[in-house]
Amino acid sequence: MGMLFSRIKSAPAEGLLLFCTLVTMVYSLNFMFASACYVTGGEGCFSLLNNGTTSADAAWGNGAPEFAFNGILMFGILMSNLLILNEGAKGKWTIMIPVLIGFVVGTVVLWTMWVENGSSEAPKFVLPIVTLAYATAYYLLMGEDEVNEGMSDFKIGLGVKDPVTIVALLFVIATGAFYVVRQLVNPESVIEAVNGVTGPDGLGAPAKVTVAFTGALLLPYVLWATLILTQGAEGMWPVAHPPLFAFMAVAVANYFGFVFGPVREFTEQNQMDAMAGPMTLLIFLVVYLRLREEGIEEGMTFSGEPSDSRGFDFMFTCVVVMVSFGYFLVNMLS
């Protein structure tokens, strides 16, 4: 039996998932709320982690907005881990395989694109360890936890019936795929569009590896949307919830960033990129609401107990309030 979460039967798998969850939580919250402090080596500020640089290093003060966005993408993965721990792993291959693919691609990115610039190399070693732990947990969950239930029914085609939702999902997938490919294959194009100024606000241009890692973290979201489109909406609430939480956090972060600043001098490409996150939230919310008629919330639970639309609406609102309060508190204190 599981150690803390009764719906996970394999104790070793639960332990590994807890490890992955804790590591993801630390990095996610640190990047979301203290990215500027992270990229300036923790100089004169507080952060859970920092990159260990000084003002004499090339990495100092560079890429805080990109690290913040990476933290939000990690937040969605964190929510997916918590969902599995809280609701059980049965049939959750739809969550775990996309995340595992993202972790593997991220590991390759870190080890092939890393350039010595004074920054701590800890991420190069932490991510492979987390990837191995997550893959092992997935393997252990194949037994009595039945993580692969429903995989045999995998099909290629259109599983969603509503035409409006099909178009919306295709837009989300195409947009996500564009960003994934651009950031993995041509991160220089992202860096060239940045009017970066190195300083204590962390607004310097990001490194190639930071941009490419964003592409790796976006990959699970594209795969999640693709699974909903191809496999159909019925019972797909575990796949839909993590992206909703992540892109809600993007919209909240954008608001507080523009209110409290400072922000970079935006190019046209930066404007398009800044609009993409809130636009994705809007479209995906429409998708989720329309797919309620096709049974996306069928079998939905909260702490193992049956839940309904009102239950999720309340939980989503609570998370919005908590994330907003976190950004408000951090900005007021700073």
mmCIF file of N, CA and C in Angstrom, residues 40-169:
data_model
loop_
_atom_site.group_PDB
_atom_site.id
_atom_site.type_symbol
_atom_site.label_atom_id
_atom_site.label_comp_id
_atom_site.label_asym_id
_atom_site.label_seq_id
_atom_site.Cartn_x
_atom_site.Cartn_y
_atom_site.Cartn_z
ATOM 1 N N THR A 40 20.484 36.454 -10.597
ATOM 2 C CA THR A 40 21.515 37.351 -10.050
ATOM 3 C C THR A 40 22.232 36.718 -8.868
ATOM 4 N N GLY A 41 22.159 35.406 -8.790
ATOM 5 C CA GLY A 41 22.915 34.690 -7.768
ATOM 6 C C GLY A 41 22.450 34.908 -6.348
ATOM 7 N N GLY A 42 21.205 35.358 -6.176
ATOM 8 C CA GLY A 42 20.682 35.588 -4.824
ATOM 9 C C GLY A 42 21.260 36.811 -4.148
ATOM 10 N N GLU A 43 21.870 37.701 -4.924
ATOM 11 C CA GLU A 43 22.549 38.874 -4.364
ATOM 12 C C GLU A 43 21.534 39.901 -3.860
ATOM 13 N N GLY A 44 21.495 40.095 -2.531
ATOM 14 C CA GLY A 44 20.627 41.106 -1.939
ATOM 15 C C GLY A 44 19.157 40.781 -1.976
ATOM 16 N N CYS A 45 18.796 39.517 -2.170
ATOM 17 C CA CYS A 45 17.384 39.130 -2.230
ATOM 18 C C CYS A 45 17.237 37.693 -1.759
ATOM 19 N N PHE A 46 15.997 37.229 -1.659
ATOM 20 C CA PHE A 46 15.757 35.867 -1.176
ATOM 21 C C PHE A 46 15.214 34.994 -2.289
ATOM 22 N N SER A 47 15.764 33.804 -2.421
ATOM 23 C CA SER A 47 15.230 32.795 -3.324
ATOM 24 C C SER A 47 15.553 31.422 -2.758
ATOM 25 N N LEU A 48 14.722 30.458 -3.107
ATOM 26 C CA LEU A 48 14.976 29.083 -2.657
ATOM 27 C C LEU A 48 16.238 28.539 -3.301
ATOM 28 N N LEU A 49 16.462 28.928 -4.556
ATOM 29 C CA LEU A 49 17.637 28.501 -5.319
ATOM 30 C C LEU A 49 18.176 29.698 -6.076
ATOM 31 N N ASN A 50 19.451 29.681 -6.408
ATOM 32 C CA ASN A 50 19.991 30.694 -7.307
ATOM 33 C C ASN A 50 21.064 30.054 -8.171
ATOM 34 N N ASN A 51 21.440 30.758 -9.226
ATOM 35 C CA ASN A 51 22.384 30.166 -10.184
ATOM 36 C C ASN A 51 23.844 30.348 -9.798
ATOM 37 N N GLY A 52 24.087 30.913 -8.616
ATOM 38 C CA GLY A 52 25.450 30.987 -8.099
ATOM 39 C C GLY A 52 26.369 31.953 -8.817
ATOM 40 N N THR A 53 25.795 32.879 -9.590
ATOM 41 C CA THR A 53 26.638 33.806 -10.336
ATOM 42 C C THR A 53 26.948 35.069 -9.530
ATOM 43 N N THR A 54 27.965 35.773 -9.979
ATOM 44 C CA THR A 54 28.268 37.115 -9.489
ATOM 45 C C THR A 54 28.202 38.061 -10.683
ATOM 46 N N SER A 55 28.274 39.352 -10.416
ATOM 47 C CA SER A 55 28.167 40.335 -11.494
ATOM 48 C C SER A 55 29.310 40.230 -12.508
ATOM 49 N N ALA A 56 30.340 39.472 -12.170
ATOM 50 C CA ALA A 56 31.456 39.292 -13.098
ATOM 51 C C ALA A 56 31.217 38.156 -14.097
ATOM 52 N N ASP A 57 30.158 37.356 -13.874
ATOM 53 C CA ASP A 57 29.888 36.202 -14.733
ATOM 54 C C ASP A 57 28.976 36.585 -15.896
ATOM 55 N N ALA A 58 29.144 35.876 -17.005
ATOM 56 C CA ALA A 58 28.347 36.159 -18.205
ATOM 57 C C ALA A 58 26.869 35.888 -18.002
ATOM 58 N N ALA A 59 26.521 34.935 -17.130
ATOM 59 C CA ALA A 59 25.120 34.565 -16.938
ATOM 60 C C ALA A 59 24.381 35.506 -15.995
ATOM 61 N N TRP A 60 25.108 36.361 -15.291
ATOM 62 C CA TRP A 60 24.484 37.192 -14.248
ATOM 63 C C TRP A 60 23.468 38.162 -14.856
ATOM 64 N N GLY A 61 22.249 38.147 -14.282
ATOM 65 C CA GLY A 61 21.215 39.097 -14.681
ATOM 66 C C GLY A 61 20.546 38.805 -16.004
ATOM 67 N N ASN A 62 20.672 37.584 -16.506
ATOM 68 C CA ASN A 62 20.115 37.265 -17.821
ATOM 69 C C ASN A 62 18.978 36.252 -17.743
ATOM 70 N N GLY A 63 17.878 36.560 -18.426
ATOM 71 C CA GLY A 63 16.841 35.562 -18.668
ATOM 72 C C GLY A 63 15.795 35.380 -17.594
ATOM 73 N N ALA A 64 15.597 36.342 -16.706
ATOM 74 C CA ALA A 64 14.600 36.166 -15.641
ATOM 75 C C ALA A 64 13.186 35.922 -16.185
ATOM 76 N N PRO A 65 12.699 36.672 -17.191
ATOM 77 C CA PRO A 65 11.348 36.386 -17.705
ATOM 78 C C PRO A 65 11.216 34.979 -18.266
ATOM 79 N N GLU A 66 12.271 34.502 -18.918
ATOM 80 C CA GLU A 66 12.217 33.138 -19.475
ATOM 81 C C GLU A 66 12.211 32.094 -18.366
ATOM 82 N N PHE A 67 12.994 32.312 -17.323
ATOM 83 C CA PHE A 67 12.971 31.391 -16.187
ATOM 84 C C PHE A 67 11.607 31.416 -15.507
ATOM 85 N N ALA A 68 11.000 32.603 -15.422
ATOM 86 C CA ALA A 68 9.676 32.711 -14.807
ATOM 87 C C ALA A 68 8.645 31.901 -15.594
ATOM 88 N N PHE A 69 8.712 31.982 -16.922
ATOM 89 C CA PHE A 69 7.777 31.218 -17.750
ATOM 90 C C PHE A 69 8.030 29.721 -17.614
ATOM 91 N N ASN A 70 9.296 29.325 -17.562
ATOM 92 C CA ASN A 70 9.615 27.920 -17.345
ATOM 93 C C ASN A 70 9.054 27.435 -16.013
ATOM 94 N N GLY A 71 9.113 28.296 -15.002
ATOM 95 C CA GLY A 71 8.554 27.931 -13.706
ATOM 96 C C GLY A 71 7.063 27.682 -13.779
ATOM 97 N N ILE A 72 6.356 28.492 -14.567
ATOM 98 C CA ILE A 72 4.912 28.303 -14.717
ATOM 99 C C ILE A 72 4.603 26.993 -15.438
ATOM 100 N N LEU A 73 5.390 26.681 -16.467
ATOM 101 C CA LEU A 73 5.202 25.400 -17.157
ATOM 102 C C LEU A 73 5.467 24.230 -16.207
ATOM 103 N N MET A 74 6.470 24.389 -15.326
ATOM 104 C CA MET A 74 6.718 23.370 -14.298
ATOM 105 C C MET A 74 5.543 23.282 -13.325
ATOM 106 N N PHE A 75 4.890 24.408 -13.068
ATOM 107 C CA PHE A 75 3.730 24.428 -12.178
ATOM 108 C C PHE A 75 2.620 23.521 -12.710
ATOM 109 N N GLY A 76 2.391 23.550 -14.017
ATOM 110 C CA GLY A 76 1.401 22.647 -14.609
ATOM 111 C C GLY A 76 1.784 21.194 -14.433
ATOM 112 N N ILE A 77 3.075 20.885 -14.599
ATOM 113 C CA ILE A 77 3.546 19.512 -14.391
ATOM 114 C C ILE A 77 3.430 19.128 -12.918
ATOM 115 N N LEU A 78 3.717 20.078 -12.030
ATOM 116 C CA LEU A 78 3.529 19.851 -10.597
ATOM 117 C C LEU A 78 2.080 19.489 -10.298
ATOM 118 N N MET A 79 1.140 20.220 -10.883
ATOM 119 C CA MET A 79 -0.281 19.937 -10.648
ATOM 120 C C MET A 79 -0.655 18.559 -11.182
ATOM 121 N N SER A 80 -0.032 18.139 -12.280
ATOM 122 C CA SER A 80 -0.323 16.795 -12.811
ATOM 123 C C SER A 80 0.185 15.716 -11.867
ATOM 124 N N ASN A 81 1.353 15.949 -11.248
ATOM 125 C CA ASN A 81 1.870 14.981 -10.274
ATOM 126 C C ASN A 81 0.969 14.893 -9.052
ATOM 127 N N LEU A 82 0.531 16.050 -8.562
ATOM 128 C CA LEU A 82 -0.356 16.071 -7.399
ATOM 129 C C LEU A 82 -1.684 15.386 -7.712
ATOM 130 N N LEU A 83 -2.150 15.552 -8.944
ATOM 131 C CA LEU A 83 -3.396 14.904 -9.353
ATOM 132 C C LEU A 83 -3.261 13.388 -9.291
ATOM 133 N N ILE A 84 -2.148 12.867 -9.797
ATOM 134 C CA ILE A 84 -1.933 11.421 -9.771
ATOM 135 C C ILE A 84 -1.846 10.918 -8.338
ATOM 136 N N LEU A 85 -1.090 11.623 -7.493
ATOM 137 C CA LEU A 85 -0.955 11.201 -6.096
ATOM 138 C C LEU A 85 -2.293 11.245 -5.375
ATOM 139 N N ASN A 86 -3.096 12.253 -5.677
ATOM 140 C CA ASN A 86 -4.339 12.462 -4.942
ATOM 141 C C ASN A 86 -5.486 11.598 -5.449
ATOM 142 N N GLU A 87 -5.466 11.305 -6.762
ATOM 143 C CA GLU A 87 -6.615 10.592 -7.345
ATOM 144 C C GLU A 87 -6.288 9.180 -7.813
ATOM 145 N N GLY A 88 -5.019 8.778 -7.753
ATOM 146 C CA GLY A 88 -4.643 7.449 -8.201
ATOM 147 C C GLY A 88 -4.080 7.473 -9.607
ATOM 148 N N ALA A 89 -3.369 6.417 -9.964
ATOM 149 C CA ALA A 89 -2.648 6.375 -11.239
ATOM 150 C C ALA A 89 -3.386 5.618 -12.335
ATOM 151 N N LYS A 90 -4.522 5.027 -12.021
ATOM 152 C CA LYS A 90 -5.225 4.201 -12.998
ATOM 153 C C LYS A 90 -5.561 4.999 -14.253
ATOM 154 N N GLY A 91 -5.057 4.545 -15.400
ATOM 155 C CA GLY A 91 -5.336 5.190 -16.672
ATOM 156 C C GLY A 91 -4.618 6.504 -16.883
ATOM 157 N N LYS A 92 -3.676 6.846 -16.009
ATOM 158 C CA LYS A 92 -3.022 8.157 -16.096
ATOM 159 C C LYS A 92 -1.799 8.149 -17.019
ATOM 160 N N TRP A 93 -1.669 7.140 -17.883
ATOM 161 C CA TRP A 93 -0.607 7.168 -18.890
ATOM 162 C C TRP A 93 -0.758 8.412 -19.769
ATOM 163 N N THR A 94 -1.990 8.888 -19.896
ATOM 164 C CA THR A 94 -2.247 10.073 -20.705
ATOM 165 C C THR A 94 -1.564 11.308 -20.128
ATOM 166 N N ILE A 95 -1.324 11.297 -18.822
ATOM 167 C CA ILE A 95 -0.571 12.375 -18.192
ATOM 168 C C ILE A 95 0.919 12.087 -18.237
ATOM 169 N N MET A 96 1.295 10.873 -17.872
ATOM 170 C CA MET A 96 2.694 10.577 -17.579
ATOM 171 C C MET A 96 3.577 10.460 -18.818
ATOM 172 N N ILE A 97 3.073 9.876 -19.888
ATOM 173 C CA ILE A 97 3.907 9.711 -21.080
ATOM 174 C C ILE A 97 4.297 11.064 -21.679
ATOM 175 N N PRO A 98 3.372 12.020 -21.857
ATOM 176 C CA PRO A 98 3.804 13.339 -22.344
ATOM 177 C C PRO A 98 4.813 14.021 -21.432
ATOM 178 N N VAL A 99 4.617 13.918 -20.102
ATOM 179 C CA VAL A 99 5.566 14.533 -19.174
ATOM 180 C C VAL A 99 6.929 13.866 -19.295
ATOM 181 N N LEU A 100 6.947 12.546 -19.390
ATOM 182 C CA LEU A 100 8.208 11.820 -19.516
ATOM 183 C C LEU A 100 8.938 12.214 -20.798
ATOM 184 N N ILE A 101 8.200 12.361 -21.887
ATOM 185 C CA ILE A 101 8.816 12.802 -23.148
ATOM 186 C C ILE A 101 9.430 14.189 -22.971
ATOM 187 N N GLY A 102 8.707 15.084 -22.306
ATOM 188 C CA GLY A 102 9.234 16.418 -22.056
ATOM 189 C C GLY A 102 10.492 16.393 -21.211
ATOM 190 N N PHE A 103 10.502 15.536 -20.179
ATOM 191 C CA PHE A 103 11.689 15.421 -19.326
ATOM 192 C C PHE A 103 12.895 14.899 -20.116
ATOM 193 N N VAL A 104 12.667 13.911 -20.970
ATOM 194 C CA VAL A 104 13.767 13.339 -21.763
ATOM 195 C C VAL A 104 14.329 14.389 -22.715
ATOM 196 N N VAL A 105 13.438 15.095 -23.412
ATOM 197 C CA VAL A 105 13.895 16.145 -24.330
ATOM 198 C C VAL A 105 14.620 17.239 -23.560
ATOM 199 N N GLY A 106 14.095 17.602 -22.382
ATOM 200 C CA GLY A 106 14.745 18.618 -21.564
ATOM 201 C C GLY A 106 16.142 18.202 -21.132
ATOM 202 N N THR A 107 16.305 16.937 -20.786
ATOM 203 C CA THR A 107 17.626 16.427 -20.404
ATOM 204 C C THR A 107 18.606 16.534 -21.563
ATOM 205 N N VAL A 108 18.154 16.156 -22.759
ATOM 206 C CA VAL A 108 19.011 16.263 -23.947
ATOM 207 C C VAL A 108 19.394 17.719 -24.188
ATOM 208 N N VAL A 109 18.428 18.613 -24.040
ATOM 209 C CA VAL A 109 18.684 20.042 -24.245
ATOM 210 C C VAL A 109 19.756 20.544 -23.282
ATOM 211 N N LEU A 110 19.616 20.218 -22.000
ATOM 212 C CA LEU A 110 20.563 20.707 -21.007
ATOM 213 C C LEU A 110 21.976 20.201 -21.274
ATOM 214 N N TRP A 111 22.098 18.968 -21.717
ATOM 215 C CA TRP A 111 23.430 18.381 -21.890
ATOM 216 C C TRP A 111 24.058 18.705 -23.236
ATOM 217 N N THR A 112 23.265 19.078 -24.222
ATOM 218 C CA THR A 112 23.841 19.382 -25.538
ATOM 219 C C THR A 112 24.010 20.880 -25.783
ATOM 220 N N MET A 113 23.251 21.710 -25.069
ATOM 221 C CA MET A 113 23.295 23.151 -25.325
ATOM 222 C C MET A 113 23.935 23.942 -24.196
ATOM 223 N N TRP A 114 24.314 23.279 -23.131
ATOM 224 C CA TRP A 114 24.876 23.996 -21.991
ATOM 225 C C TRP A 114 26.211 24.634 -22.370
ATOM 226 N N VAL A 115 26.362 25.885 -22.000
ATOM 227 C CA VAL A 115 27.609 26.623 -22.236
ATOM 228 C C VAL A 115 28.103 27.160 -20.906
ATOM 229 N N GLU A 116 29.385 27.008 -20.649
ATOM 230 C CA GLU A 116 29.948 27.514 -19.398
ATOM 231 C C GLU A 116 29.884 29.044 -19.382
ATOM 232 N N ASN A 117 29.118 29.575 -18.439
ATOM 233 C CA ASN A 117 28.977 31.032 -18.339
ATOM 234 C C ASN A 117 28.933 31.513 -16.889
ATOM 235 N N GLY A 118 29.386 30.658 -15.983
ATOM 236 C CA GLY A 118 29.413 31.013 -14.575
ATOM 237 C C GLY A 118 28.212 30.552 -13.798
ATOM 238 N N SER A 119 27.195 30.051 -14.500
ATOM 239 C CA SER A 119 25.980 29.605 -13.833
ATOM 240 C C SER A 119 26.154 28.208 -13.241
ATOM 241 N N SER A 120 25.447 27.930 -12.152
ATOM 242 C CA SER A 120 25.506 26.617 -11.520
ATOM 243 C C SER A 120 25.053 25.527 -12.476
ATOM 244 N N GLU A 121 25.747 24.398 -12.464
ATOM 245 C CA GLU A 121 25.404 23.280 -13.336
ATOM 246 C C GLU A 121 24.432 22.304 -12.685
ATOM 247 N N ALA A 122 23.880 22.648 -11.546
ATOM 248 C CA ALA A 122 22.979 21.740 -10.835
ATOM 249 C C ALA A 122 21.827 21.230 -11.699
ATOM 250 N N PRO A 123 21.157 22.090 -12.514
ATOM 251 C CA PRO A 123 20.047 21.580 -13.339
ATOM 252 C C PRO A 123 20.448 20.450 -14.269
ATOM 253 N N LYS A 124 21.696 20.454 -14.753
ATOM 254 C CA LYS A 124 22.159 19.396 -15.650
ATOM 255 C C LYS A 124 22.097 18.031 -14.991
ATOM 256 N N PHE A 125 22.218 17.999 -13.680
ATOM 257 C CA PHE A 125 22.231 16.727 -12.961
ATOM 258 C C PHE A 125 20.892 16.432 -12.282
ATOM 259 N N VAL A 126 20.190 17.494 -11.893
ATOM 260 C CA VAL A 126 18.900 17.298 -11.219
ATOM 261 C C VAL A 126 17.872 16.713 -12.188
ATOM 262 N N LEU A 127 17.778 17.278 -13.401
ATOM 263 C CA LEU A 127 16.747 16.818 -14.334
ATOM 264 C C LEU A 127 16.917 15.357 -14.748
ATOM 265 N N PRO A 128 18.121 14.873 -15.082
ATOM 266 C CA PRO A 128 18.238 13.436 -15.386
ATOM 267 C C PRO A 128 17.813 12.547 -14.221
ATOM 268 N N ILE A 129 18.114 12.978 -12.999
ATOM 269 C CA ILE A 129 17.710 12.194 -11.828
ATOM 270 C C ILE A 129 16.191 12.169 -11.714
ATOM 271 N N VAL A 130 15.559 13.329 -11.893
ATOM 272 C CA VAL A 130 14.098 13.396 -11.839
ATOM 273 C C VAL A 130 13.482 12.576 -12.971
ATOM 274 N N THR A 131 14.074 12.645 -14.156
ATOM 275 C CA THR A 131 13.567 11.877 -15.300
ATOM 276 C C THR A 131 13.631 10.382 -15.020
ATOM 277 N N LEU A 132 14.758 9.925 -14.479
ATOM 278 C CA LEU A 132 14.903 8.510 -14.139
ATOM 279 C C LEU A 132 13.905 8.096 -13.069
ATOM 280 N N ALA A 133 13.718 8.946 -12.048
ATOM 281 C CA ALA A 133 12.769 8.644 -10.978
ATOM 282 C C ALA A 133 11.345 8.579 -11.528
ATOM 283 N N TYR A 134 11.008 9.503 -12.406
ATOM 284 C CA TYR A 134 9.656 9.543 -12.975
ATOM 285 C C TYR A 134 9.405 8.323 -13.863
ATOM 286 N N ALA A 135 10.404 7.960 -14.673
ATOM 287 C CA ALA A 135 10.275 6.787 -15.545
ATOM 288 C C ALA A 135 10.135 5.513 -14.719
ATOM 289 N N THR A 136 10.898 5.414 -13.629
ATOM 290 C CA THR A 136 10.810 4.241 -12.755
ATOM 291 C C THR A 136 9.453 4.173 -12.084
ATOM 292 N N ALA A 137 8.949 5.323 -11.633
ATOM 293 C CA ALA A 137 7.620 5.367 -11.025
ATOM 294 C C ALA A 137 6.563 4.897 -12.024
ATOM 295 N N TYR A 138 6.692 5.359 -13.253
ATOM 296 C CA TYR A 138 5.744 4.945 -14.284
ATOM 297 C C TYR A 138 5.785 3.420 -14.486
ATOM 298 N N TYR A 139 6.986 2.865 -14.521
ATOM 299 C CA TYR A 139 7.131 1.413 -14.679
ATOM 300 C C TYR A 139 6.476 0.669 -13.514
ATOM 301 N N LEU A 140 6.716 1.143 -12.296
ATOM 302 C CA LEU A 140 6.155 0.480 -11.113
ATOM 303 C C LEU A 140 4.632 0.606 -11.049
ATOM 304 N N LEU A 141 4.100 1.672 -11.624
ATOM 305 C CA LEU A 141 2.654 1.881 -11.614
ATOM 306 C C LEU A 141 1.922 1.024 -12.640
ATOM 307 N N MET A 142 2.683 0.314 -13.496
ATOM 308 C CA MET A 142 2.046 -0.541 -14.493
ATOM 309 C C MET A 142 1.382 -1.762 -13.871
ATOM 310 N N GLY A 143 1.750 -2.096 -12.636
ATOM 311 C CA GLY A 143 1.199 -3.274 -11.980
ATOM 312 C C GLY A 143 -0.203 -3.041 -11.470
ATOM 313 N N GLU A 144 -0.367 -3.169 -10.157
ATOM 314 C CA GLU A 144 -1.704 -3.081 -9.571
ATOM 315 C C GLU A 144 -2.303 -1.685 -9.649
ATOM 316 N N ASP A 145 -1.489 -0.662 -9.933
ATOM 317 C CA ASP A 145 -2.039 0.687 -10.080
ATOM 318 C C ASP A 145 -2.653 0.919 -11.460
ATOM 319 N N GLU A 146 -2.389 0.028 -12.415
ATOM 320 C CA GLU A 146 -3.047 0.030 -13.732
ATOM 321 C C GLU A 146 -2.912 1.365 -14.462
ATOM 322 N N VAL A 147 -1.706 1.933 -14.450
ATOM 323 C CA VAL A 147 -1.504 3.226 -15.084
ATOM 324 C C VAL A 147 -1.762 3.176 -16.585
ATOM 325 N N ASN A 148 -1.603 2.011 -17.204
ATOM 326 C CA ASN A 148 -1.762 1.900 -18.657
ATOM 327 C C ASN A 148 -3.175 1.501 -19.081
ATOM 328 N N GLU A 149 -4.104 1.514 -18.149
ATOM 329 C CA GLU A 149 -5.472 1.159 -18.527
ATOM 330 C C GLU A 149 -5.986 2.112 -19.612
ATOM 331 N N GLY A 150 -6.543 1.546 -20.665
ATOM 332 C CA GLY A 150 -7.071 2.338 -21.769
ATOM 333 C C GLY A 150 -6.073 2.590 -22.882
ATOM 334 N N MET A 151 -4.808 2.263 -22.668
ATOM 335 C CA MET A 151 -3.814 2.506 -23.716
ATOM 336 C C MET A 151 -4.076 1.647 -24.943
ATOM 337 N N SER A 152 -4.641 0.470 -24.734
ATOM 338 C CA SER A 152 -4.914 -0.423 -25.861
ATOM 339 C C SER A 152 -5.968 0.151 -26.803
ATOM 340 N N ASP A 153 -6.732 1.139 -26.320
ATOM 341 C CA ASP A 153 -7.765 1.761 -27.152
ATOM 342 C C ASP A 153 -7.242 2.985 -27.908
ATOM 343 N N PHE A 154 -5.937 3.223 -27.823
ATOM 344 C CA PHE A 154 -5.354 4.394 -28.483
ATOM 345 C C PHE A 154 -5.631 4.351 -29.982
ATOM 346 N N LYS A 155 -6.028 5.497 -30.505
ATOM 347 C CA LYS A 155 -6.359 5.578 -31.923
ATOM 348 C C LYS A 155 -5.880 6.896 -32.495
ATOM 349 N N ILE A 156 -5.693 6.915 -33.797
ATOM 350 C CA ILE A 156 -5.339 8.130 -34.509
ATOM 351 C C ILE A 156 -6.572 8.605 -35.269
ATOM 352 N N GLY A 157 -6.966 9.815 -35.042
ATOM 353 C CA GLY A 157 -8.150 10.356 -35.695
ATOM 354 C C GLY A 157 -8.738 11.467 -34.860
ATOM 355 N N LEU A 158 -9.948 11.865 -35.195
ATOM 356 C CA LEU A 158 -10.642 12.900 -34.442
ATOM 357 C C LEU A 158 -11.605 12.240 -33.462
ATOM 358 N N GLY A 159 -11.307 12.376 -32.181
ATOM 359 C CA GLY A 159 -12.192 11.816 -31.169
ATOM 360 C C GLY A 159 -13.202 12.814 -30.658
ATOM 361 N N VAL A 160 -12.927 14.101 -30.846
ATOM 362 C CA VAL A 160 -13.833 15.168 -30.414
ATOM 363 C C VAL A 160 -14.869 15.409 -31.505
ATOM 364 N N LYS A 161 -16.117 15.635 -31.111
ATOM 365 C CA LYS A 161 -17.207 15.779 -32.077
ATOM 366 C C LYS A 161 -17.544 17.228 -32.404
ATOM 367 N N ASP A 162 -17.456 18.109 -31.442
ATOM 368 C CA ASP A 162 -17.878 19.491 -31.621
ATOM 369 C C ASP A 162 -16.944 20.225 -32.592
ATOM 370 N N PRO A 163 -17.470 20.753 -33.720
ATOM 371 C CA PRO A 163 -16.609 21.402 -34.727
ATOM 372 C C PRO A 163 -15.849 22.609 -34.181
ATOM 373 N N VAL A 164 -16.508 23.417 -33.358
ATOM 374 C CA VAL A 164 -15.849 24.599 -32.794
ATOM 375 C C VAL A 164 -14.662 24.175 -31.932
ATOM 376 N N THR A 165 -14.863 23.124 -31.140
ATOM 377 C CA THR A 165 -13.801 22.632 -30.273
ATOM 378 C C THR A 165 -12.658 22.043 -31.087
ATOM 379 N N ILE A 166 -12.972 21.361 -32.173
ATOM 380 C CA ILE A 166 -11.936 20.794 -33.031
ATOM 381 C C ILE A 166 -11.036 21.912 -33.579
ATOM 382 N N VAL A 167 -11.653 22.972 -34.081
ATOM 383 C CA VAL A 167 -10.883 24.094 -34.622
ATOM 384 C C VAL A 167 -10.038 24.739 -33.526
ATOM 385 N N ALA A 168 -10.629 24.916 -32.343
ATOM 386 C CA ALA A 168 -9.907 25.541 -31.234
ATOM 387 C C ALA A 168 -8.714 24.694 -30.808
ATOM 388 N N LEU A 169 -8.910 23.377 -30.707
ATOM 389 C CA LEU A 169 -7.818 22.494 -30.310
ATOM 390 C C LEU A 169 -6.726 22.462 -31.373
#
